[in-house]
CSV table of C-alpha atoms and ligand atoms in Angstrom, one decimal:
chain,number,residue,atom,x,y,z
A,131,MET,CA,-30.8,-13.8,3.4
A,132,SER,CA,-27.3,-12.6,2.3
A,133,LYS,CA,-24.5,-13.4,-0.1
A,134,VAL,CA,-21.0,-13.5,1.3
A,135,LEU,CA,-17.6,-13.3,-0.7
A,136,ILE,CA,-14.5,-14.6,1.4
A,137,ILE,CA,-11.1,-13.7,0.1
A,138,GLY,CA,-8.3,-16.0,1.2
A,139,ALA,CA,-8.3,-19.7,1.4
A,140,GLY,CA,-5.6,-20.1,4.2
A,141,GLY,CA,-6.0,-21.2,7.8
A,142,VAL,CA,-8.4,-18.4,8.8
A,143,GLY,CA,-10.3,-18.7,5.6
A,144,GLY,CA,-11.1,-22.1,5.9
A,145,VAL,CA,-12.8,-21.7,9.3
A,146,VAL,CA,-14.6,-18.5,8.0
A,147,THR,CA,-16.1,-20.6,5.2
A,148,HIS,CA,-17.1,-23.5,7.5
A,149,LYS,CA,-18.9,-21.1,9.9
A,150,CYS,CA,-20.5,-19.0,7.1
A,151,ALA,CA,-21.8,-22.5,5.7
A,152,GLN,CA,-23.0,-23.3,9.3
A,153,ALA,CA,-24.9,-20.0,9.5
A,154,LYS,CA,-27.5,-21.2,6.9
A,155,ASP,CA,-30.2,-18.7,8.0
A,156,VAL,CA,-27.8,-15.7,7.4
A,157,PHE,CA,-25.8,-16.6,4.4
A,158,SER,CA,-27.7,-18.2,1.6
A,159,GLU,CA,-24.8,-18.0,-0.9
A,160,ILE,CA,-21.0,-18.3,-0.4
A,161,CYS,CA,-18.3,-17.6,-2.7
A,162,LEU,CA,-14.6,-18.5,-1.6
A,163,ALA,CA,-12.0,-16.9,-3.8
A,164,SER,CA,-8.2,-16.9,-3.5
A,165,ARG,CA,-4.9,-17.1,-5.3
A,166,THR,CA,-4.7,-20.7,-5.4
A,167,LEU,CA,-8.1,-22.2,-6.7
A,168,SER,CA,-7.2,-25.8,-5.5
A,169,LYS,CA,-7.1,-24.5,-2.0
A,170,CYS,CA,-10.5,-23.1,-2.3
A,171,GLU,CA,-11.9,-26.4,-3.7
A,172,ALA,CA,-10.2,-28.3,-0.8
A,173,ILE,CA,-12.1,-26.4,1.7
A,174,ALA,CA,-15.4,-26.4,-0.3
A,175,SER,CA,-15.0,-30.4,-0.4
A,176,GLU,CA,-15.3,-30.3,3.5
A,177,LEU,CA,-18.6,-28.5,3.6
A,178,ASP,CA,-22.2,-30.1,3.9
A,179,ARG,CA,-23.5,-27.6,1.3
A,180,PRO,CA,-22.3,-26.5,-2.1
A,181,ILE,CA,-20.3,-23.0,-2.3
A,182,ARG,CA,-18.8,-21.2,-5.4
A,183,THR,CA,-15.1,-21.1,-5.7
A,184,GLU,CA,-12.9,-18.8,-7.8
A,185,LYS,CA,-9.4,-17.8,-8.5
A,186,VAL,CA,-8.7,-14.1,-7.8
A,187,ASP,CA,-5.7,-11.9,-7.5
A,188,ALA,CA,-6.5,-9.7,-4.5
A,189,ASP,CA,-3.6,-7.2,-5.4
A,190,ASP,CA,-5.5,-6.3,-8.5
A,191,VAL,CA,-8.5,-4.1,-8.1
A,192,SER,CA,-9.9,-4.8,-11.5
A,193,ASP,CA,-9.9,-8.5,-11.0
A,194,LEU,CA,-11.6,-8.1,-7.8
A,195,VAL,CA,-14.3,-5.8,-9.2
A,196,ARG,CA,-14.8,-8.3,-12.0
A,197,LEU,CA,-15.6,-11.0,-9.5
A,198,ILE,CA,-17.7,-8.9,-7.2
A,199,ARG,CA,-19.8,-7.6,-10.1
A,200,ASP,CA,-20.4,-11.2,-11.1
A,201,PHE,CA,-21.2,-12.8,-7.7
A,202,LYS,CA,-22.8,-9.6,-6.2
A,203,PRO,CA,-22.2,-10.2,-2.6
A,204,ASP,CA,-23.8,-8.2,0.2
A,205,VAL,CA,-20.5,-8.3,2.2
A,206,LEU,CA,-17.0,-9.1,1.6
A,207,ILE,CA,-14.7,-10.7,4.3
A,208,ASN,CA,-11.1,-10.2,3.6
A,209,VAL,CA,-9.0,-13.0,5.3
A,210,ALA,CA,-6.1,-12.9,2.6
A,211,LEU,CA,-3.0,-11.0,3.9
A,212,PRO,CA,-2.7,-7.5,5.4
A,213,TYR,CA,-1.0,-6.3,2.1
A,214,GLN,CA,-4.3,-6.8,0.2
A,215,ASP,CA,-6.4,-4.6,2.5
A,216,LEU,CA,-6.2,-1.4,0.4
A,217,SER,CA,-6.9,-3.0,-2.9
A,218,ILE,CA,-10.0,-5.0,-1.4
A,219,MET,CA,-11.4,-1.8,0.1
A,220,GLU,CA,-11.0,0.1,-3.2
A,221,ALA,CA,-12.9,-2.8,-5.0
A,222,CYS,CA,-15.6,-2.5,-2.3
A,223,LEU,CA,-15.9,1.2,-2.8
A,224,GLU,CA,-16.2,0.7,-6.6
A,225,THR,CA,-19.0,-1.8,-6.2
A,226,GLY,CA,-20.8,-0.6,-3.1
A,227,VAL,CA,-20.1,-3.6,-1.0
A,228,ASP,CA,-19.7,-3.7,2.9
A,229,TYR,CA,-16.1,-4.8,3.9
A,230,VAL,CA,-14.8,-6.8,7.0
A,231,ASP,CA,-11.1,-7.7,7.8
A,232,THR,CA,-9.1,-9.1,10.7
A,233,ALA,CA,-5.7,-7.3,10.5
A,234,ASN,CA,-4.7,-3.6,9.7
A,235,TYR,CA,-3.1,-2.8,6.3
A,236,GLU,CA,0.7,-3.6,6.0
A,237,SER,CA,3.0,-2.6,3.3
A,238,PRO,CA,5.2,-5.5,2.3
A,239,GLU,CA,8.2,-3.1,2.6
A,240,GLU,CA,7.7,-1.8,6.1
A,241,ALA,CA,6.0,-3.2,9.1
A,242,ARG,CA,3.9,-0.5,10.6
A,243,PHE,CA,0.8,-2.1,12.6
A,244,SER,CA,-1.1,1.0,12.2
A,245,TYR,CA,-4.7,2.0,11.0
A,246,GLU,CA,-3.0,5.2,9.5
A,247,PHE,CA,-3.8,3.8,6.0
A,248,GLN,CA,-7.3,2.5,6.6
A,249,TRP,CA,-8.8,5.2,8.9
A,250,PRO,CA,-8.5,7.9,6.1
A,251,TYR,CA,-11.0,5.9,4.0
A,252,HIS,CA,-13.9,6.9,6.4
A,253,PRO,CA,-15.4,9.8,4.4
A,254,ARG,CA,-15.3,7.7,1.0
A,255,PHE,CA,-17.1,4.8,2.7
A,256,GLU,CA,-19.6,7.2,4.3
A,257,GLU,CA,-20.2,8.9,1.0
A,258,LYS,CA,-20.7,5.4,-0.7
A,259,GLY,CA,-23.1,4.3,2.1
A,260,ILE,CA,-21.1,1.2,2.9
A,261,MET,CA,-19.5,0.0,5.9
A,262,GLY,CA,-15.8,-1.0,6.7
A,263,LEU,CA,-15.5,-3.1,9.9
A,264,LEU,CA,-11.8,-3.3,10.9
A,265,GLY,CA,-10.2,-6.0,12.9
A,266,SER,CA,-12.9,-8.6,13.3
A,267,GLY,CA,-10.6,-11.6,14.5
A,268,PHE,CA,-9.8,-12.3,18.1
A,269,ASP,CA,-7.0,-10.0,18.9
A,270,PRO,CA,-7.8,-7.4,17.4
A,271,GLY,CA,-11.5,-8.1,17.4
A,272,VAL,CA,-13.1,-10.0,20.3
A,273,THR,CA,-10.5,-8.3,22.8
A,274,ASN,CA,-12.0,-5.0,21.5
A,275,VAL,CA,-15.5,-6.2,22.0
A,276,PHE,CA,-14.7,-7.5,25.6
A,277,CYS,CA,-13.5,-4.0,26.4
A,278,ALA,CA,-16.8,-2.4,25.0
A,279,TYR,CA,-18.7,-4.9,27.0
A,280,ALA,CA,-16.7,-3.9,30.1
A,281,GLN,CA,-17.5,-0.3,29.3
A,282,LYS,CA,-21.2,-0.8,28.8
A,283,HIS,CA,-21.9,-3.2,31.7
A,284,HIS,CA,-19.3,-3.0,34.4
A,285,PHE,CA,-17.5,0.5,34.4
A,286,ASP,CA,-18.2,4.2,34.6
A,287,GLU,CA,-14.4,4.8,33.8
A,288,ILE,CA,-11.8,2.1,32.7
A,289,HIS,CA,-8.3,3.0,34.0
A,290,TYR,CA,-6.3,0.0,33.0
A,291,VAL,CA,-6.6,-2.8,30.4
A,292,ASP,CA,-4.2,-5.7,30.1
A,293,ILE,CA,-4.7,-8.0,27.0
A,294,LEU,CA,-3.5,-11.5,27.7
A,295,ASP,CA,-3.0,-13.9,24.8
A,296,ALA,CA,-1.9,-17.4,25.8
A,297,ASN,CA,-1.3,-20.4,23.4
A,298,GLY,CA,-1.0,-23.5,25.4
A,299,GLY,CA,-0.9,-25.7,22.3
A,300,ASP,CA,1.9,-28.1,21.1
A,301,HIS,CA,2.2,-29.0,17.4
A,302,GLY,CA,5.2,-31.1,17.9
A,303,TYR,CA,7.5,-29.4,15.4
A,304,PRO,CA,10.8,-27.7,16.7
A,305,PHE,CA,9.6,-24.4,15.2
A,306,ALA,CA,6.3,-23.4,13.4
A,307,THR,CA,4.1,-20.4,13.6
A,308,ASN,CA,0.2,-20.8,14.2
A,309,PHE,CA,-0.7,-18.2,11.7
A,310,ASN,CA,0.9,-16.6,8.6
A,311,PRO,CA,4.7,-17.0,9.4
A,312,GLU,CA,5.6,-13.7,7.6
A,313,ILE,CA,3.1,-11.6,9.6
A,314,ASN,CA,3.7,-13.5,13.0
A,315,ILE,CA,7.4,-13.0,12.7
A,316,ARG,CA,7.2,-9.4,11.7
A,317,GLU,CA,4.8,-8.9,14.7
A,318,VAL,CA,7.0,-10.5,17.3
A,319,SER,CA,10.3,-9.3,16.2
A,320,ALA,CA,9.3,-5.7,16.4
A,321,ASN,CA,9.9,-3.4,19.4
A,322,GLY,CA,7.3,-3.5,22.3
A,323,ARG,CA,5.1,-0.6,22.9
A,324,TYR,CA,2.4,0.3,25.4
A,325,TRP,CA,0.4,3.3,26.1
A,326,GLU,CA,0.5,5.3,29.5
A,327,ASN,CA,-0.9,8.6,30.4
A,328,GLY,CA,-1.5,9.7,26.7
A,329,ALA,CA,2.1,8.7,25.5
A,330,TRP,CA,3.5,5.5,23.8
A,331,ILE,CA,6.4,4.0,25.5
A,332,GLU,CA,8.8,1.8,23.7
A,333,THR,CA,10.6,-1.3,24.9
A,334,LYS,CA,13.1,-3.6,23.3
A,335,PRO,CA,11.5,-6.8,21.7
A,336,MET,CA,10.5,-9.3,24.5
A,337,GLU,CA,12.2,-6.9,27.4
A,338,ILE,CA,9.3,-6.9,29.8
A,339,HIS,CA,7.9,-10.3,30.7
A,340,GLN,CA,6.2,-12.1,33.6
A,341,THR,CA,4.6,-15.3,34.6
A,342,PHE,CA,0.8,-15.7,34.8
A,343,ASN,CA,-1.4,-18.3,35.9
A,344,PHE,CA,-3.9,-18.8,33.0
A,345,PRO,CA,-7.1,-20.6,33.6
A,346,GLU,CA,-7.3,-24.0,32.0
A,347,ILE,CA,-3.6,-23.6,30.9
A,348,GLY,CA,-1.6,-23.0,34.0
A,349,ASP,CA,1.6,-20.9,34.5
A,350,LYS,CA,2.9,-19.4,31.2
A,351,GLU,CA,5.8,-16.7,30.5
A,352,MET,CA,4.0,-13.8,28.8
A,353,TYR,CA,5.8,-10.9,27.0
A,354,LEU,CA,4.9,-7.3,26.4
A,355,LEU,CA,4.3,-6.7,22.7
A,356,TYR,CA,2.8,-4.0,20.5
A,357,HIS,CA,-0.6,-5.0,19.1
A,358,GLU,CA,-2.8,-3.2,16.8
A,359,GLU,CA,-5.9,-3.0,18.9
A,360,MET,CA,-4.3,-0.7,21.3
A,361,GLU,CA,-4.3,2.0,18.7
A,362,SER,CA,-8.1,2.2,18.4
A,363,LEU,CA,-8.8,1.4,22.1
A,364,VAL,CA,-6.9,4.5,23.4
A,365,LYS,CA,-9.2,6.6,21.3
A,366,HIS,CA,-12.4,4.8,22.4
A,367,LEU,CA,-12.4,3.9,26.0
A,368,ASN,CA,-13.5,6.5,28.7
A,369,GLY,CA,-10.7,7.7,31.3
A,370,LEU,CA,-8.0,5.3,30.2
A,371,LYS,CA,-4.6,5.4,31.9
A,372,ARG,CA,-2.7,2.6,30.6
A,373,ILE,CA,-3.1,-0.4,28.1
A,374,ARG,CA,-0.7,-3.1,27.4
A,375,PHE,CA,-0.7,-6.2,25.4
A,376,TRP,CA,0.9,-9.6,26.5
A,377,MET,CA,1.6,-12.9,24.5
A,378,THR,CA,3.1,-16.2,25.7
A,379,PHE,CA,6.1,-17.9,24.1
A,380,SER,CA,8.1,-20.9,24.9
A,381,GLN,CA,11.7,-20.4,25.4
A,382,ASN,CA,12.2,-22.8,22.5
A,383,TYR,CA,10.3,-20.6,20.2
A,384,LEU,CA,12.3,-17.4,21.4
A,385,THR,CA,15.6,-19.1,21.0
A,386,HIS,CA,14.7,-20.3,17.3
A,387,LEU,CA,13.5,-16.7,16.7
A,388,GLU,CA,16.7,-15.1,18.0
A,389,VAL,CA,18.8,-17.5,15.8
A,390,LEU,CA,16.8,-16.7,12.8
A,391,LYS,CA,17.0,-13.0,13.5
A,392,ASN,CA,20.8,-13.1,14.1
A,393,VAL,CA,21.6,-14.7,10.7
A,394,GLY,CA,19.3,-12.4,8.9
A,395,MET,CA,16.5,-14.8,8.1
A,396,THR,CA,13.6,-12.4,9.4
A,397,ARG,CA,14.6,-9.6,7.3
A,398,ILE,CA,12.0,-8.1,4.9
A,399,ASP,CA,14.2,-6.1,2.6
A,400,PRO,CA,15.1,-7.8,-0.6
A,401,VAL,CA,18.7,-9.2,-1.0
A,402,THR,CA,20.4,-10.8,-4.2
A,403,TYR,CA,21.1,-14.3,-4.4
A,404,ASN,CA,22.6,-15.9,-7.4
A,405,GLY,CA,21.2,-12.9,-9.4
A,406,THR,CA,17.7,-13.3,-8.0
A,407,GLU,CA,16.2,-10.9,-5.4
A,408,ILE,CA,14.7,-12.7,-2.5
A,409,VAL,CA,13.0,-11.4,0.7
A,410,PRO,CA,14.6,-13.6,3.6
A,411,LEU,CA,11.4,-13.7,5.6
A,412,GLN,CA,9.4,-14.8,2.6
A,413,PHE,CA,11.9,-17.6,1.9
A,414,LEU,CA,11.7,-18.7,5.5
A,415,ARG,CA,7.8,-18.7,5.2
A,416,ALA,CA,8.3,-21.3,2.2
A,417,LEU,CA,10.5,-23.6,4.4
A,418,LEU,CA,8.2,-23.6,7.6
A,419,PRO,CA,5.1,-25.8,8.1
A,420,ASP,CA,1.9,-24.2,6.5
A,421,PRO,CA,-0.2,-23.1,9.6
A,422,ALA,CA,-3.4,-24.7,8.0
A,423,SER,CA,-1.5,-28.1,8.3
A,424,LEU,CA,-0.9,-27.8,12.1
A,425,GLY,CA,-4.5,-28.7,12.9
A,426,PRO,CA,-4.4,-32.4,13.2
A,427,ARG,CA,-1.1,-32.4,15.4
A,428,THR,CA,-1.8,-29.5,17.7
A,429,VAL,CA,-2.9,-30.4,21.2
A,430,GLY,CA,-3.9,-28.2,24.1
A,431,LYS,CA,-5.7,-24.9,24.5
A,432,THR,CA,-5.7,-21.2,23.9
A,433,ASN,CA,-6.7,-18.5,26.6
A,434,ILE,CA,-7.3,-15.0,25.1
A,435,GLY,CA,-8.8,-12.3,27.1
A,436,CYS,CA,-8.8,-8.8,29.1
A,437,ILE,CA,-8.1,-7.7,32.7
A,438,VAL,CA,-9.9,-4.6,33.0
A,439,ARG,CA,-9.8,-2.1,36.1
A,440,GLY,CA,-11.5,0.9,36.6
A,441,ILE,CA,-14.3,2.8,38.7
A,442,LYS,CA,-17.9,1.7,39.1
A,443,ASP,CA,-20.3,3.8,41.4
A,444,GLY,CA,-17.3,5.4,42.9
A,445,GLU,CA,-15.7,2.0,44.0
A,446,PRO,CA,-12.6,0.5,42.4
A,447,LYS,CA,-13.4,-2.7,40.3
A,448,ALA,CA,-11.7,-5.2,38.3
A,449,ILE,CA,-12.7,-8.1,36.0
A,450,TYR,CA,-11.2,-10.5,33.8
A,451,ILE,CA,-13.0,-11.5,30.5
A,452,TYR,CA,-11.6,-14.5,28.6
A,453,ASN,CA,-12.2,-17.3,26.2
A,454,VAL,CA,-10.8,-20.8,26.4
A,455,CYS,CA,-10.5,-22.8,23.1
A,456,ASP,CA,-9.3,-26.4,22.6
A,457,HIS,CA,-7.2,-27.2,19.5
A,458,GLN,CA,-8.4,-30.5,19.0
A,459,GLU,CA,-12.0,-29.7,19.5
A,460,CYS,CA,-11.5,-27.2,16.7
A,461,TYR,CA,-10.1,-29.8,14.5
A,462,ARG,CA,-12.8,-32.1,15.0
A,463,GLU,CA,-15.3,-29.5,14.1
A,464,VAL,CA,-13.7,-27.7,11.1
A,465,LYS,CA,-10.4,-29.4,10.5
A,466,SER,CA,-8.3,-26.3,11.8
A,467,GLN,CA,-6.3,-25.6,14.9
A,468,ALA,CA,-7.6,-23.0,17.6
A,469,ILE,CA,-5.6,-19.9,16.3
A,470,SER,CA,-7.3,-19.9,12.9
A,471,TYR,CA,-10.7,-20.9,14.8
A,472,THR,CA,-10.4,-18.1,17.3
A,473,THR,CA,-9.9,-15.6,14.1
A,474,GLY,CA,-12.3,-17.2,11.7
A,475,VAL,CA,-15.4,-17.3,14.1
A,476,PRO,CA,-15.5,-13.5,15.0
A,477,ALA,CA,-14.8,-12.6,11.2
A,478,MET,CA,-18.0,-14.5,10.3
A,479,VAL,CA,-19.9,-13.1,13.2
A,480,GLY,CA,-18.7,-9.5,12.4
A,481,ALA,CA,-19.9,-10.1,8.8
A,482,MET,CA,-23.2,-11.4,10.3
A,483,MET,CA,-23.7,-8.2,12.3
A,484,VAL,CA,-23.4,-6.2,9.3
A,485,VAL,CA,-25.7,-8.0,6.9
A,486,SER,CA,-28.3,-8.4,9.7
A,487,GLY,CA,-28.4,-4.6,10.2
A,488,GLN,CA,-27.6,-4.9,13.9
A,489,TRP,CA,-24.1,-3.2,13.4
A,490,LYS,CA,-24.8,-1.6,10.1
A,491,LYS,CA,-23.2,2.0,9.6
A,492,THR,CA,-21.7,3.9,6.8
A,493,GLY,CA,-17.9,4.6,7.2
A,494,ILE,CA,-15.0,2.9,8.8
A,495,PHE,CA,-15.4,1.5,12.3
A,496,ASN,CA,-13.3,-0.4,14.9
A,497,MET,CA,-15.1,-3.3,16.8
A,498,GLU,CA,-15.3,-1.4,20.1
A,499,GLN,CA,-17.2,1.4,18.6
A,500,MET,CA,-20.2,-1.1,18.0
A,501,ASN,CA,-22.8,-2.7,20.6
A,502,PRO,CA,-21.0,-5.5,22.1
A,503,ASP,CA,-24.1,-7.5,23.1
A,504,PRO,CA,-25.5,-9.2,19.9
A,505,PHE,CA,-21.8,-9.8,18.8
A,506,LEU,CA,-21.0,-11.8,22.1
A,507,GLU,CA,-24.3,-13.6,21.8
A,508,GLN,CA,-23.5,-15.1,18.3
A,509,LEU,CA,-20.0,-15.7,19.3
A,510,SER,CA,-20.9,-18.0,22.1
A,511,LYS,CA,-23.4,-19.6,19.9
A,512,TYR,CA,-20.9,-20.2,17.0
A,513,GLY,CA,-18.2,-21.9,19.3
A,514,LEU,CA,-16.5,-19.2,21.4
A,515,PRO,CA,-18.2,-19.0,24.7
A,516,TRP,CA,-16.6,-16.5,27.2
A,517,ASN,CA,-16.3,-16.1,31.0
A,518,VAL,CA,-16.4,-13.0,33.2
A,519,VAL,CA,-14.7,-13.2,36.7
A,520,GLU,CA,-14.8,-10.4,39.2
A,521,LEU,CA,-11.2,-10.0,40.7
A,522,ASP,CA,-10.2,-8.1,44.0
A,523,PRO,CA,-9.0,-4.8,42.6
A,524,LYS,CA,-6.6,-4.5,45.7
A,525,SER,CA,-4.7,-7.9,44.5
A,526,ILE,CA,-4.7,-8.3,40.8
A,527,PRO,CA,-2.8,-11.3,39.5
A,528,LEU,CA,-0.3,-9.2,37.6
A,529,LYS,CA,3.1,-8.5,38.9
A,530,VAL,CA,4.0,-5.3,37.3
B,618,LIG,P1,-2.6,-17.9,5.3
B,618,LIG,O1,-1.2,-17.3,4.8
B,618,LIG,O2,-2.8,-19.2,5.9
B,618,LIG,O3,-3.8,-17.6,4.2
B,618,LIG,C1,-3.8,-16.3,3.5
B,618,LIG,C2,-4.5,-16.7,2.2
B,618,LIG,O4,-4.6,-15.5,1.3
B,618,LIG,C3,-3.8,-17.9,1.4
B,618,LIG,O5,-4.8,-18.6,0.8
B,618,LIG,C4,-3.3,-17.0,0.1
B,618,LIG,O6,-3.2,-17.5,-1.1
B,618,LIG,C5,-4.3,-15.9,0.1
B,618,LIG,N1,-3.6,-14.8,-0.6
B,618,LIG,C6,-2.5,-14.1,-0.5
B,618,LIG,N2,-2.2,-13.2,-1.3
B,618,LIG,C7,-3.2,-13.1,-2.2
B,618,LIG,C8,-3.6,-12.5,-3.4
B,618,LIG,N3,-2.8,-11.4,-3.8
B,618,LIG,N4,-4.8,-12.8,-3.9
B,618,LIG,C9,-5.6,-13.7,-3.5
B,618,LIG,N5,-5.3,-14.5,-2.4
B,618,LIG,C10,-4.2,-14.3,-1.8
B,618,LIG,O7,-3.0,-16.7,6.5
B,618,LIG,P2,-3.9,-16.9,7.7
B,618,LIG,O8,-5.2,-17.5,7.3
B,618,LIG,O9,-3.2,-17.6,8.9
B,618,LIG,O10,-4.2,-15.5,8.0
B,618,LIG,C11,-5.3,-14.7,7.4
B,618,LIG,C12,-5.5,-13.3,7.9
B,618,LIG,O11,-5.8,-13.2,9.2
B,618,LIG,C13,-4.0,-12.5,7.8
B,618,LIG,O12,-4.3,-11.2,7.6
B,618,LIG,C14,-3.6,-12.5,9.3
B,618,LIG,O13,-3.0,-11.3,9.8
B,618,LIG,C15,-5.0,-12.5,9.9
B,618,LIG,N6,-5.1,-12.9,11.4
B,618,LIG,C16,-5.9,-12.1,12.4
B,618,LIG,C17,-5.8,-12.6,13.7
B,618,LIG,C18,-6.6,-11.8,14.6
B,618,LIG,O14,-7.0,-12.4,15.6
B,618,LIG,N7,-7.1,-10.7,14.4
B,618,LIG,C19,-5.2,-13.8,14.2
B,618,LIG,C20,-4.6,-14.6,13.0
B,618,LIG,C21,-4.6,-14.1,11.8
B,618,LIG,P3,-2.1,-18.9,-1.2
B,618,LIG,O15,-2.6,-20.0,-0.6
B,618,LIG,O16,-2.1,-19.0,-2.7
B,618,LIG,O17,-0.9,-18.5,-0.6
């Protein structure tokens, strides 16, 4: 039986806490700590067993170390913001605790979407005898594990991967983001990028798009974006020729975003207003609906998965692996919409893999480096079942 410390009481933190509480045979004690104690207490009040709640400043290594030394967790799940990744990793190193997160480190000043800051921790984690599991959400996370599963069970060589992320949900607001608005808007307003024949190819934001018929959702326009799991997958898949990431957006969302960008509201550099420095994107975040509040009003489904093409026994082969998740079913179960749910379940399962010893290693690892089978088994059990469909490799349902 293990003790888990969860940092961050936002949309994802709520789901992780519910799911750890459900896994009674794995996590005997749970502590949820975040910047605002009342948010931890609100989540704790929804559970059917008692947990500990604490206030912590995750930017402050000494405050984290104080809490870790007092609670003595076996594993820490970081679902605060990507800005806190490095301070939390430092605290894990100082105290010898395994680390799990769902998003790569970002500096508040510059959006890089890169593992360049976290991968160099490998020798220090190895020497300390602890594990850092990076990107244990859905994408990154389950999408990496889908690729590892395809490589292990379906292909001798993987040539093409297309990761497809559709949100067919409707929250009824003119404009809102389904996870932290600051991180979300930084991601979608950046240039697009994909990897082909060993090189990254850059596109303008939203330049490449096509309509795709998503199972259980229907036709949606999806746009090519850069997404962080591609950086590790190009290192770890055999024979890869191209990998791309696609996400759906409604025309309404894109129009709002364009206006916000044109008027400067998505800037991440500080501007002076009435003698006070403010970051426009952080101010915008304060105006938009809290993603954690979207749960009761969001209807519809998400569909996230991978179309993988390659060679098996000398023959061309193609498969589509995906999960469909229903916003309202998530809300009924854990009081959250499907975006937080599809991130929080794999974060808990990743931590479960580490503490159960099934994925325990020393150093820093991405999800596709681990055995996909026990993870996928628990993923289904804890609410995210997945499908594998064989496609005709000569007529893939992708236009470009
Ligand atoms: P939220 O903004 O809803 O929650 C973040 C939480 O972290 C808040 O409770 C916030 O506190 C807390 N926090 C922020 N700064 C600090 C700090 N310095 N010390 C302590 N606590 C702090 O975000 P989400 O729940 O939507 O997202 C959480 C993480 O999940 C993000 O890193 C996001 O990028 C990632 N994510 C990953 C996905 C994947 O598939 N891999 C998909 C979606 C999200 P307060 O409440 O006081 O603001």
